[in-house]
Amino acid sequence: MSNLQPVKGSSKDQPGLRYPTSGKTIYHRPLNRTKAAELSGASFAYLFSEMVGYASKKIESIQDLEKRLNVQGHPIGLKLLDLLLYREPPRSQTRPLNIITLLHFIKINVWQHLFGRAADGLEKSSDPTKPDEYMIIDNEPLVNRYISVPKDMSQLNCAAYVAGIVEGVCDGSAFPARVTAHSVGKQEEGEMWPGRTVFLVKFAPEVMEREGYLGKG
Amino acid sequence: MSYYFAIVGTQDNPLFEYEFGTSKQGGDGLPHFSEQARHMNQFIVHSSLDIVEEVQWGGGQMYLKCVDKFFNNYVSCFITGGNVKFLLLHQPTMPVSTTSTRSSTSIGANPTSPQTEEAIKNFMLEVYENWVKAIMSPFYRVNMEVRSPVFRQRVAAAGRKYL
C-alpha cells in the first residue's frame, strides 16, 4: 500500500495519471456547444455499422442482438440526461417529475440533440389494460437510414440502440422502464414512411404507483 | 464555519467526500470539526437522505436548499437529473442562538439566511458543472466513485470562491 499516495499530494506526480500535453483536461473545456455543432452522417453510419456488426457476433436470437444494442445505448442516455439539463436555461432547469414531462423532454430535447429535430409523435397506449405503455414515434430513424435488414432477420430493428438511450434517460431520472423499438412501416409501394419506428416505453409498476400518488397531490 | 461535502449515488452509496472550512472573513479554509464530530458527519448526512427523497418529488428544482438540521449541523442538498445527491453539511462556529445579540448577515453566522442559501447555490452549480464533465467520460459508469484529483481541486476552488 506504500505506493498509494494521498489524493491531496501534488497530482502531477501520481503514477498512472496522464495529462494531455496542452495541460487541458476535460474539466477545462466548456459544456456548452454552439448551435451548428453537427457531425458527419457518413462517419456516424460507418461507426454504427461497426457497432451492429460487433453486436451481432455469436448471437442466439434477434432479441439477443437487440438487447446488446440496447445495452450500448443505455449509458449514453444516463449521461445525456444531465448534460441536457445542464444546458437548459436556469429558469426551466427542472428535473422531470411525471411521465408526461419526462416523455416530452425525450421527444423534444433528447431528439433535438441527437437527430436535429423533435420526434414525430408521442402517444399513450389505447389499450385500457396497459396504462403503463407509451409510444414515441419516429417516421425515419437516423440510425436506420443506411441499414437494409436481411429477410431472415425481419424482426430486427437497429433502432434498439436509440431505445437503449431512451431507456437510459428514463432509468436515470428514476422512472425505470423497458424500451423496445418496433418497425411499423408498411412495405407497400407508395408508402410514405416505410421505416416508421415506434419506441414502446413500458414503465415499471412502482412508477405507475408513484404517478398515481403524486397526481392526487 | 466548517463544511463537509458529500456526493451520494442512486443506491445511497458515497461517490465523493471533501471537508473544508470557510475562506471568508479571514477563515483559513480548514475544517474545524472536533474529532468526535468528524465521524458523526457521515451519519448526519446519510440520515438526511430520507428527507431528500420526500422533498425531491415536491418540486422539480435541483437545489433543494437546507433540508435537515441536527443540533448545530445544517444539511443543504442539490439533486441532479440522474438522481445523484450533493449534500453539504455546514456547521457554524458558534451555535445560532448566540447570534441574536448581534445580528449578522455574513455567510458563516446565519446558516439559513438568503445570502447563505445563495452562496451554497452558487457553490452547488459550480460543482454540478464539473460533475457533468466528470460523468461525460466514456469510462464512467453510474454509481462509480469519482477519484479525479482535478475534480477535487475544482470542488476545493468552488468552496474557496463561494463559502
Short mmCIF file of C-alpha atoms in Angstrom, two decimals:
data_model
loop_
_atom_site.label_atom_id
_atom_site.label_comp_id
_atom_site.label_asym_id
_atom_site.label_seq_id
_atom_site.Cartn_x
_atom_site.Cartn_y
_atom_site.Cartn_z
CA MET A 1 0.00 0.00 0.00
CA SER A 2 3.03 2.25 0.28
CA ASN A 3 2.73 3.31 -3.35
CA LEU A 4 -0.74 4.73 -2.72
CA GLN A 5 -0.28 8.44 -2.36
CA PRO A 6 -2.85 10.61 -0.68
CA VAL A 7 -5.00 12.44 -3.18
CA LYS A 8 -4.15 15.80 -1.71
CA GLY A 9 -0.50 15.47 -2.74
CA SER A 10 0.69 17.12 -5.91
CA SER A 11 -1.47 15.48 -8.53
CA LYS A 12 1.04 15.68 -11.35
CA ASP A 13 3.32 13.13 -9.66
CA GLN A 14 0.68 10.44 -9.38
CA PRO A 15 1.58 7.28 -11.22
CA GLY A 16 -0.81 6.26 -13.92
CA LEU A 17 -2.44 9.65 -14.26
CA ARG A 18 -1.71 11.29 -17.56
CA TYR A 19 -2.41 14.80 -18.65
CA PRO A 20 -2.74 15.92 -22.25
CA THR A 21 0.35 17.78 -23.45
CA SER A 22 -1.65 21.01 -23.56
CA GLY A 23 -2.38 20.57 -19.84
CA LYS A 24 -6.10 20.90 -20.55
CA THR A 25 -8.27 18.13 -19.15
CA ILE A 26 -11.96 17.58 -19.80
CA TYR A 27 -12.61 19.88 -16.83
CA HIS A 28 -11.09 22.82 -18.70
CA ARG A 29 -13.47 22.54 -21.62
CA PRO A 30 -16.87 24.21 -21.71
CA LEU A 31 -20.03 22.08 -21.71
CA ASN A 32 -21.99 24.36 -23.98
CA ARG A 33 -21.95 23.76 -27.69
CA THR A 34 -22.56 26.20 -30.46
CA LYS A 35 -25.82 25.69 -32.28
CA ALA A 36 -24.27 24.45 -35.51
CA ALA A 37 -22.16 21.69 -33.99
CA GLU A 38 -23.04 18.78 -36.25
CA LEU A 39 -21.22 15.58 -37.01
CA SER A 40 -20.73 13.89 -40.33
CA GLY A 41 -23.55 11.48 -41.14
CA ALA A 42 -21.22 9.28 -43.13
CA SER A 43 -18.80 8.72 -40.27
CA PHE A 44 -21.70 8.03 -37.93
CA ALA A 45 -23.14 5.47 -40.35
CA TYR A 46 -19.74 3.83 -40.61
CA LEU A 47 -19.29 3.64 -36.85
CA PHE A 48 -22.82 2.42 -36.32
CA SER A 49 -22.46 -0.34 -38.89
CA GLU A 50 -19.37 -1.50 -36.99
CA MET A 51 -21.33 -1.42 -33.73
CA VAL A 52 -24.11 -3.53 -35.20
CA GLY A 53 -21.52 -5.88 -36.70
CA TYR A 54 -19.80 -6.19 -33.33
CA ALA A 55 -23.07 -6.80 -31.51
CA SER A 56 -24.18 -9.47 -33.99
CA LYS A 57 -21.26 -11.79 -33.24
CA LYS A 58 -22.23 -15.11 -31.65
CA ILE A 59 -25.83 -14.20 -31.03
CA GLU A 60 -28.51 -16.76 -30.40
CA SER A 61 -31.52 -14.75 -31.44
CA ILE A 62 -32.60 -11.39 -32.81
CA GLN A 63 -33.70 -10.41 -29.29
CA ASP A 64 -30.15 -11.08 -28.19
CA LEU A 65 -28.79 -8.66 -30.78
CA GLU A 66 -31.36 -6.00 -29.93
CA LYS A 67 -30.56 -6.42 -26.26
CA ARG A 68 -26.86 -5.79 -26.95
CA LEU A 69 -27.63 -2.67 -28.96
CA ASN A 70 -29.90 -1.53 -26.15
CA VAL A 71 -27.11 -2.03 -23.59
CA GLN A 72 -24.74 0.03 -25.76
CA GLY A 73 -27.17 2.93 -25.79
CA HIS A 74 -28.11 2.85 -22.12
CA PRO A 75 -25.10 4.72 -20.63
CA ILE A 76 -25.47 7.41 -23.28
CA GLY A 77 -28.99 8.10 -22.06
CA LEU A 78 -27.80 8.41 -18.46
CA LYS A 79 -25.15 10.95 -19.48
CA LEU A 80 -27.36 12.88 -21.88
CA LEU A 81 -29.95 13.46 -19.18
CA ASP A 82 -27.61 15.51 -17.02
CA LEU A 83 -25.85 17.17 -19.95
CA LEU A 84 -29.11 18.40 -21.48
CA LEU A 85 -30.49 19.52 -18.12
CA TYR A 86 -27.28 21.45 -17.53
CA ARG A 87 -27.70 23.23 -20.87
CA GLU A 88 -31.27 24.27 -20.11
CA PRO A 89 -31.67 27.92 -19.10
CA PRO A 90 -31.76 28.21 -15.28
CA ARG A 91 -35.46 29.02 -15.19
CA SER A 92 -36.51 25.79 -16.90
CA GLN A 93 -33.75 23.70 -15.38
CA THR A 94 -36.07 21.27 -13.65
CA ARG A 95 -35.98 17.54 -13.16
CA PRO A 96 -38.89 15.69 -14.78
CA LEU A 97 -41.36 14.77 -12.05
CA ASN A 98 -44.03 12.94 -14.01
CA ILE A 99 -44.25 10.69 -17.03
CA ILE A 100 -45.57 13.36 -19.39
CA THR A 101 -42.78 15.85 -18.60
CA LEU A 102 -40.21 13.10 -18.95
CA LEU A 103 -41.52 11.89 -22.33
CA HIS A 104 -41.83 15.46 -23.53
CA PHE A 105 -38.20 16.06 -22.55
CA ILE A 106 -37.19 12.98 -24.55
CA LYS A 107 -39.33 13.87 -27.55
CA ILE A 108 -38.09 17.46 -27.76
CA ASN A 109 -34.71 17.88 -26.06
CA VAL A 110 -33.13 14.46 -26.49
CA TRP A 111 -34.28 14.05 -30.10
CA GLN A 112 -33.25 17.58 -30.97
CA HIS A 113 -29.80 16.96 -29.56
CA LEU A 114 -29.29 13.58 -31.21
CA PHE A 115 -31.05 13.98 -34.54
CA GLY A 116 -31.55 17.71 -35.01
CA ARG A 117 -35.33 17.53 -34.90
CA ALA A 118 -38.09 16.56 -32.48
CA ALA A 119 -39.64 13.07 -32.61
CA ASP A 120 -42.70 12.74 -34.84
CA GLY A 121 -45.18 11.64 -32.25
CA LEU A 122 -45.94 10.77 -28.68
CA GLU A 123 -48.89 8.54 -27.87
CA LYS A 124 -50.36 6.74 -24.92
CA SER A 125 -51.37 3.14 -25.41
CA SER A 126 -55.05 2.98 -26.35
CA ASP A 127 -55.38 -0.38 -24.62
CA PRO A 128 -57.00 0.36 -21.23
CA THR A 129 -55.35 -2.72 -19.72
CA LYS A 130 -51.93 -1.22 -20.39
CA PRO A 131 -51.87 2.27 -18.85
CA ASP A 132 -48.11 1.92 -18.29
CA GLU A 133 -47.26 1.89 -22.01
CA TYR A 134 -46.35 4.95 -24.04
CA MET A 135 -45.11 5.26 -27.60
CA ILE A 136 -42.58 7.63 -29.11
CA ILE A 137 -42.83 7.62 -32.89
CA ASP A 138 -40.08 8.38 -35.37
CA ASN A 139 -41.01 8.26 -39.06
CA GLU A 140 -37.46 7.90 -40.28
CA PRO A 141 -34.88 6.99 -37.61
CA LEU A 142 -31.45 8.33 -38.44
CA VAL A 143 -29.73 5.14 -37.30
CA ASN A 144 -31.69 3.06 -39.84
CA ARG A 145 -31.01 5.32 -42.80
CA TYR A 146 -28.40 3.07 -44.47
CA ILE A 147 -29.49 -0.22 -43.00
CA SER A 148 -31.32 -2.83 -45.02
CA VAL A 149 -32.43 -5.70 -42.84
CA PRO A 150 -31.98 -9.16 -44.37
CA LYS A 151 -35.16 -11.19 -44.99
CA ASP A 152 -34.32 -13.82 -42.39
CA MET A 153 -33.90 -11.16 -39.70
CA SER A 154 -37.10 -9.34 -40.50
CA GLN A 155 -37.95 -8.67 -36.83
CA LEU A 156 -34.71 -6.76 -36.29
CA ASN A 157 -34.81 -3.03 -35.84
CA CYS A 158 -31.42 -1.47 -35.19
CA ALA A 159 -33.13 1.50 -33.56
CA ALA A 160 -32.91 -0.75 -30.47
CA TYR A 161 -29.80 1.35 -29.89
CA VAL A 162 -31.92 4.51 -29.67
CA ALA A 163 -34.37 2.59 -27.48
CA GLY A 164 -31.43 1.95 -25.15
CA ILE A 165 -30.68 5.68 -25.00
CA VAL A 166 -34.33 6.41 -24.17
CA GLU A 167 -34.26 3.71 -21.52
CA GLY A 168 -31.14 5.28 -20.03
CA VAL A 169 -32.85 8.67 -19.76
CA CYS A 170 -35.89 7.07 -18.09
CA ASP A 171 -33.81 5.00 -15.66
CA GLY A 172 -31.58 7.94 -14.81
CA SER A 173 -34.48 10.20 -13.87
CA ALA A 174 -35.89 7.49 -11.55
CA PHE A 175 -38.56 6.26 -13.95
CA PRO A 176 -37.38 2.68 -14.54
CA ALA A 177 -38.76 1.43 -17.85
CA ARG A 178 -38.29 -1.13 -20.60
CA VAL A 179 -37.97 0.45 -24.03
CA THR A 180 -38.15 -1.53 -27.26
CA ALA A 181 -38.09 -0.50 -30.91
CA HIS A 182 -40.63 -1.88 -33.38
CA SER A 183 -40.93 -1.36 -37.13
CA VAL A 184 -44.47 -0.43 -38.08
CA GLY A 185 -43.91 0.96 -41.59
CA LYS A 186 -45.75 -0.90 -44.32
CA GLN A 187 -43.53 -2.16 -47.10
CA GLU A 188 -46.10 -1.50 -49.83
CA GLU A 189 -45.41 0.60 -52.90
CA GLY A 190 -46.04 4.30 -52.39
CA GLU A 191 -45.90 4.10 -48.61
CA MET A 192 -44.89 7.47 -47.15
CA TRP A 193 -42.79 6.19 -44.24
CA PRO A 194 -41.58 2.62 -44.78
CA GLY A 195 -39.07 2.94 -41.95
CA ARG A 196 -41.55 4.21 -39.37
CA THR A 197 -40.47 3.04 -35.92
CA VAL A 198 -42.33 3.01 -32.64
CA PHE A 199 -40.40 3.12 -29.38
CA LEU A 200 -42.58 1.34 -26.86
CA VAL A 201 -41.91 2.61 -23.34
CA LYS A 202 -43.25 0.35 -20.60
CA PHE A 203 -42.82 1.83 -17.14
CA ALA A 204 -42.23 -0.29 -14.05
CA PRO A 205 -45.16 -0.79 -11.64
CA GLU A 206 -43.57 1.40 -8.94
CA VAL A 207 -43.51 4.33 -11.37
CA MET A 208 -47.23 3.98 -12.00
CA GLU A 209 -47.86 3.75 -8.28
CA ARG A 210 -45.90 6.92 -7.58
CA GLU A 211 -47.56 8.68 -10.50
CA GLY A 212 -51.00 7.94 -9.00
CA TYR A 213 -49.87 9.06 -5.57
CA LEU A 214 -48.26 12.31 -6.76
CA GLY A 215 -51.17 13.05 -9.08
CA LYS A 216 -53.56 13.16 -6.14
CA GLY A 217 -51.33 15.83 -4.72
CA MET B 1 -17.59 27.63 9.81
CA SER B 2 -16.73 24.10 8.77
CA TYR B 3 -18.11 22.22 5.82
CA TYR B 4 -18.44 18.56 4.92
CA PHE B 5 -19.42 17.91 1.32
CA ALA B 6 -20.50 14.51 0.03
CA ILE B 7 -21.82 13.22 -3.28
CA VAL B 8 -24.19 10.30 -2.87
CA GLY B 9 -25.17 7.98 -5.72
CA THR B 10 -28.52 6.48 -6.63
CA GLN B 11 -28.03 3.48 -4.33
CA ASP B 12 -27.26 5.77 -1.36
CA ASN B 13 -23.59 4.97 -1.88
CA PRO B 14 -20.92 7.65 -1.33
CA LEU B 15 -19.09 8.74 -4.50
CA PHE B 16 -17.02 11.65 -3.26
CA GLU B 17 -16.19 13.30 0.06
CA TYR B 18 -14.50 16.56 0.90
CA GLU B 19 -14.03 18.52 4.10
CA PHE B 20 -13.16 22.19 4.14
CA GLY B 21 -13.59 25.39 6.08
CA THR B 22 -14.68 28.88 5.22
CA SER B 23 -12.30 31.19 3.40
CA LYS B 24 -14.42 34.27 4.02
CA GLN B 25 -13.85 36.74 6.86
CA GLY B 26 -10.26 35.67 7.36
CA GLY B 27 -11.05 31.96 7.63
CA ASP B 28 -8.13 29.67 6.99
CA GLY B 29 -10.06 27.34 4.69
CA LEU B 30 -9.55 24.40 7.01
CA PRO B 31 -12.31 22.38 8.66
CA HIS B 32 -12.60 22.72 12.41
CA PHE B 33 -14.71 19.71 13.25
CA SER B 34 -13.97 18.12 16.57
CA GLU B 35 -12.61 14.59 16.39
CA GLN B 36 -15.97 13.24 17.58
CA ALA B 37 -17.95 15.28 15.09
CA ARG B 38 -16.00 14.08 12.10
CA HIS B 39 -17.37 10.58 12.07
CA MET B 40 -20.80 11.86 13.08
CA ASN B 41 -20.92 13.98 9.93
CA GLN B 42 -21.30 10.91 7.74
CA PHE B 43 -24.22 9.69 9.83
CA ILE B 44 -25.94 13.07 9.83
CA VAL B 45 -25.59 13.43 6.08
CA HIS B 46 -26.76 9.89 5.48
CA SER B 47 -29.80 10.28 7.70
CA SER B 48 -30.87 13.37 5.76
CA LEU B 49 -31.29 11.23 2.63
CA ASP B 50 -34.75 10.15 3.83
CA ILE B 51 -35.88 13.76 3.86
CA VAL B 52 -34.31 14.41 0.46
CA GLU B 53 -36.29 11.54 -1.03
CA GLU B 54 -39.50 13.12 0.20
CA VAL B 55 -38.64 16.67 -0.83
CA GLN B 56 -37.37 15.74 -4.30
CA TRP B 57 -40.86 14.92 -5.59
CA GLY B 58 -42.37 18.13 -4.28
CA GLY B 59 -40.81 20.28 -6.98
CA GLY B 60 -38.54 19.96 -9.98
CA GLN B 61 -35.89 22.34 -8.68
CA MET B 62 -32.41 20.89 -8.44
CA TYR B 63 -31.36 22.98 -5.47
CA LEU B 64 -33.46 21.86 -2.52
CA LYS B 65 -31.94 24.35 -0.06
CA CYS B 66 -31.50 23.41 3.57
CA VAL B 67 -33.27 20.10 4.08
CA ASP B 68 -32.19 18.99 7.53
CA LYS B 69 -30.86 20.24 10.83
CA PHE B 70 -29.24 18.25 13.60
CA PHE B 71 -28.24 20.34 16.61
CA ASN B 72 -25.75 22.81 15.17
CA ASN B 73 -25.38 20.99 11.84
CA TYR B 74 -27.28 22.10 8.74
CA VAL B 75 -27.58 19.96 5.62
CA SER B 76 -28.22 21.54 2.21
CA CYS B 77 -28.97 19.44 -0.83
CA PHE B 78 -28.70 19.68 -4.60
CA ILE B 79 -30.08 16.84 -6.69
CA THR B 80 -29.01 16.18 -10.28
CA GLY B 81 -31.17 14.90 -13.11
CA GLY B 82 -29.58 11.49 -12.70
CA ASN B 83 -30.74 11.32 -9.07
CA VAL B 84 -27.30 11.89 -7.60
CA LYS B 85 -27.35 13.99 -4.44
CA PHE B 86 -24.84 16.66 -3.49
CA LEU B 87 -25.05 17.11 0.26
CA LEU B 88 -23.32 19.91 2.12
CA LEU B 89 -23.19 19.82 5.88
CA HIS B 90 -22.37 23.19 7.37
CA GLN B 91 -21.55 23.82 10.96
CA PRO B 92 -21.36 27.41 12.17
CA THR B 93 -18.51 28.04 14.58
CA MET B 94 -20.91 29.29 17.22
CA PRO B 95 -24.45 27.97 17.78
CA VAL B 96 -27.00 30.16 16.03
CA SER B 97 -28.81 31.10 19.25
CA THR B 98 -25.91 33.30 20.34
CA THR B 99 -26.12 35.42 17.21
CA SER B 100 -29.33 37.06 18.44
CA THR B 101 -27.27 39.57 20.39
CA ARG B 102 -25.54 40.85 17.26
CA SER B 103 -27.40 40.02 14.11
CA SER B 104 -25.09 39.30 11.24
CA THR B 105 -25.73 38.66 7.57
CA SER B 106 -22.39 37.03 6.95
CA ILE B 107 -22.47 33.58 5.41
CA GLY B 108 -20.85 31.95 8.38
CA ALA B 109 -23.06 33.29 11.11
CA ASN B 110 -26.53 32.52 9.84
CA PRO B 111 -26.93 29.20 8.04
CA THR B 112 -30.49 29.78 6.84
CA SER B 113 -30.23 33.40 5.65
CA PRO B 114 -30.92 34.12 1.95
CA GLN B 115 -27.27 35.11 1.49
CA THR B 116 -26.11 31.73 2.70
CA GLU B 117 -28.68 29.93 0.54
CA GLU B 118 -27.46 31.88 -2.47
CA ALA B 119 -23.78 31.22 -1.72
CA ILE B 120 -24.44 27.50 -1.37
CA LYS B 121 -26.49 27.52 -4.56
CA ASN B 122 -23.59 29.04 -6.48
CA PHE B 123 -21.23 26.50 -4.96
CA MET B 124 -23.56 23.64 -5.94
CA LEU B 125 -23.98 24.91 -9.50
CA GLU B 126 -20.24 25.07 -9.96
CA VAL B 127 -19.83 21.55 -8.62
CA TYR B 128 -22.67 20.43 -10.90
CA GLU B 129 -20.86 21.77 -13.95
CA ASN B 130 -17.77 19.79 -13.01
CA TRP B 131 -19.88 16.78 -12.13
CA VAL B 132 -21.43 16.71 -15.60
CA LYS B 133 -17.94 16.88 -17.07
CA ALA B 134 -16.85 14.01 -14.84
CA ILE B 135 -19.72 11.73 -15.82
CA MET B 136 -19.33 12.56 -19.52
CA SER B 137 -16.22 10.40 -19.51
CA PRO B 138 -16.98 7.33 -21.62
CA PHE B 139 -15.33 5.18 -18.95
CA TYR B 140 -17.55 6.48 -16.18
CA ARG B 141 -20.43 4.19 -15.25
CA VAL B 142 -23.30 5.08 -12.98
CA ASN B 143 -22.52 5.00 -9.22
CA MET B 144 -18.78 4.85 -9.71
CA GLU B 145 -16.60 6.69 -7.21
CA VAL B 146 -15.04 9.88 -8.59
CA ARG B 147 -11.31 9.85 -7.86
CA SER B 148 -10.08 12.51 -10.25
CA PRO B 149 -7.70 14.89 -8.46
CA VAL B 150 -8.71 17.58 -10.93
CA PHE B 151 -12.34 17.21 -9.83
CA ARG B 152 -11.24 17.50 -6.20
CA GLN B 153 -9.28 20.66 -6.98
CA ARG B 154 -12.29 22.10 -8.74
CA VAL B 155 -14.57 21.41 -5.78
CA ALA B 156 -11.99 22.97 -3.46
CA ALA B 157 -11.80 26.03 -5.70
CA ALA B 158 -15.60 26.39 -5.69
CA GLY B 159 -15.56 26.15 -1.90
CA ARG B 160 -12.93 28.88 -1.62
CA LYS B 161 -14.81 31.07 -4.05
CA TYR B 162 -18.28 30.99 -2.53
CA LEU B 163 -18.18 29.67 1.03
#
